[in-house]
Amino acid sequence: MFPVAVSRWDREAARAGMLCASVAGLVVGLCAAVTGGLFLLLGAGPLLAAVATAAIPAVLTRGLHLDGLADTADGLGSGRPAADALRVMKQSDIGPFGVIALLFVLLAQVAALSQAYGASWTGGMFAAVVSATAARLALTLAARTGVPAARPEGLGAAVAGTVPLRGALLVVAVVTASGALLGAYDGMYGVVRGALAVLGACASAELLLRHCVRRFGGVTGDVFGGVAETAATTALVVLALG
């Protein structure tokens, strides 16, 4: 996402990185929110501002999480045994399940952001920040101890099980409180919405994570991308329903 000089990469470094994932999400969310706000300032409507906002996380991550979502959908949709499903996920092409997943997830994100911007520019920017931060929080939860890697190699194996459960829960508490605090711009109603958006994102990501662990025997880099996009979309939908 951002150029970083990496002097070493081991389990300890992976643990630190995954514990701080929400900070990276906050930066991504702020970039997306500022972009959406600039589009509105320049005279764009809520829909165009929403498209620009949704595009920023994809650009900054080079589509990594969206690619993971598509591959995870293809693996789950294949209906094959774990080993075969993992091979499907490693293929460079995108199958029908992946295309469908990308289509509906991006549509949901843009629709929810458009609704938020239509209500107020602050609501749209708030949604952008909360969803991006919640997406990276899902990565921290997916890397907690007790969640195995599906393969002995790859990104999933490098970070799987590196985050202590207590540390992961602490990050959840901090991000939830931060979401509630940011929502204070809209009074107590916004405080509740902010907290529920984060908790809802965690819940949906956890459901997908557990399903993937049952189907694949553990997590992969693609699964991490899938849970991140699931969390981001859920956070936006919760805010839209509120």
Short mmCIF file of C-alpha atoms in Angstrom, two decimals, residues 72-174:
data_model
loop_
_atom_site.label_atom_id
_atom_site.label_comp_id
_atom_site.label_asym_id
_atom_site.label_seq_id
_atom_site.Cartn_x
_atom_site.Cartn_y
_atom_site.Cartn_z
CA THR A 72 -12.07 -16.99 -1.94
CA ALA A 73 -15.49 -16.92 -3.58
CA ASP A 74 -14.23 -19.16 -6.37
CA GLY A 75 -12.75 -21.60 -3.86
CA LEU A 76 -15.89 -21.75 -1.77
CA GLY A 77 -18.16 -21.90 -4.79
CA SER A 78 -16.24 -24.71 -6.45
CA GLY A 79 -17.69 -27.26 -4.01
CA ARG A 80 -14.45 -29.25 -4.28
CA PRO A 81 -12.40 -30.84 -1.47
CA ALA A 82 -10.03 -28.50 0.39
CA ALA A 83 -6.90 -29.31 -1.63
CA ASP A 84 -8.68 -28.85 -4.96
CA ALA A 85 -10.41 -25.67 -3.78
CA LEU A 86 -7.04 -24.23 -2.76
CA ARG A 87 -5.69 -24.97 -6.23
CA VAL A 88 -8.68 -23.15 -7.74
CA MET A 89 -7.86 -20.14 -5.58
CA LYS A 90 -4.24 -20.07 -6.76
CA GLN A 91 -5.19 -19.85 -10.42
CA SER A 92 -4.62 -16.46 -12.01
CA ASP A 93 -8.05 -16.24 -13.67
CA ILE A 94 -11.32 -15.27 -11.96
CA GLY A 95 -14.26 -17.65 -12.14
CA PRO A 96 -17.98 -16.89 -12.12
CA PHE A 97 -18.29 -16.94 -8.33
CA GLY A 98 -15.47 -14.43 -8.04
CA VAL A 99 -17.03 -12.12 -10.62
CA ILE A 100 -20.40 -12.25 -8.87
CA ALA A 101 -18.82 -11.58 -5.47
CA LEU A 102 -16.89 -8.57 -6.78
CA LEU A 103 -19.94 -7.19 -8.56
CA PHE A 104 -22.26 -7.28 -5.58
CA VAL A 105 -19.67 -6.18 -3.03
CA LEU A 106 -18.64 -3.14 -5.05
CA LEU A 107 -22.26 -2.30 -5.82
CA ALA A 108 -23.12 -2.51 -2.12
CA GLN A 109 -20.16 -0.33 -1.16
CA VAL A 110 -20.95 2.36 -3.73
CA ALA A 111 -24.68 2.30 -2.93
CA ALA A 112 -24.08 2.64 0.81
CA LEU A 113 -21.52 5.42 0.36
CA SER A 114 -23.81 7.25 -2.04
CA GLN A 115 -26.60 7.12 0.52
CA ALA A 116 -24.24 8.40 3.21
CA TYR A 117 -23.00 11.29 1.05
CA GLY A 118 -26.57 12.06 0.06
CA ALA A 119 -27.44 12.55 3.72
CA SER A 120 -24.41 14.74 4.48
CA TRP A 121 -20.79 15.11 3.45
CA THR A 122 -19.71 14.35 7.02
CA GLY A 123 -21.74 11.14 6.99
CA GLY A 124 -20.05 9.97 3.81
CA MET A 125 -16.56 10.74 5.08
CA PHE A 126 -17.36 9.07 8.40
CA ALA A 127 -18.53 5.93 6.59
CA ALA A 128 -15.34 5.85 4.50
CA VAL A 129 -13.08 6.04 7.55
CA VAL A 130 -15.01 3.51 9.64
CA SER A 131 -15.31 0.93 6.85
CA ALA A 132 -11.61 1.03 5.91
CA THR A 133 -10.52 0.77 9.55
CA ALA A 134 -12.93 -2.08 10.23
CA ALA A 135 -11.62 -3.91 7.18
CA ARG A 136 -8.10 -3.97 8.61
CA LEU A 137 -9.41 -4.85 12.04
CA ALA A 138 -10.79 -8.02 10.44
CA LEU A 139 -7.23 -8.87 9.37
CA THR A 140 -6.06 -8.66 12.98
CA LEU A 141 -8.83 -11.00 14.11
CA ALA A 142 -8.10 -13.45 11.29
CA ALA A 143 -4.45 -13.62 12.36
CA ARG A 144 -5.20 -14.51 15.99
CA THR A 145 -3.86 -17.60 17.69
CA GLY A 146 -5.94 -20.71 17.13
CA VAL A 147 -6.63 -19.93 13.46
CA PRO A 148 -4.38 -22.21 11.39
CA ALA A 149 -2.90 -21.66 7.95
CA ALA A 150 -4.34 -23.72 5.10
CA ARG A 151 -0.94 -24.00 3.39
CA PRO A 152 2.61 -24.23 4.77
CA GLU A 153 3.68 -21.34 2.54
CA GLY A 154 2.39 -17.96 1.43
CA LEU A 155 1.09 -14.86 3.20
CA GLY A 156 -1.49 -16.80 5.18
CA ALA A 157 1.16 -19.03 6.70
CA ALA A 158 3.38 -16.04 7.46
CA VAL A 159 0.82 -14.26 9.62
CA ALA A 160 -1.62 -16.97 10.74
CA GLY A 161 -1.74 -17.39 14.51
CA THR A 162 0.67 -14.54 15.21
CA VAL A 163 -1.72 -12.29 17.17
CA PRO A 164 -2.53 -13.26 20.79
CA LEU A 165 -6.26 -13.46 21.42
CA ARG A 166 -6.04 -10.89 24.20
CA GLY A 167 -4.25 -8.48 21.89
CA ALA A 168 -6.83 -8.98 19.15
CA LEU A 169 -9.70 -8.31 21.56
CA LEU A 170 -7.96 -5.20 22.82
CA VAL A 171 -7.67 -3.87 19.27
CA VAL A 172 -11.37 -4.62 18.72
CA ALA A 173 -12.23 -2.61 21.81
CA VAL A 174 -10.05 0.33 20.76
#
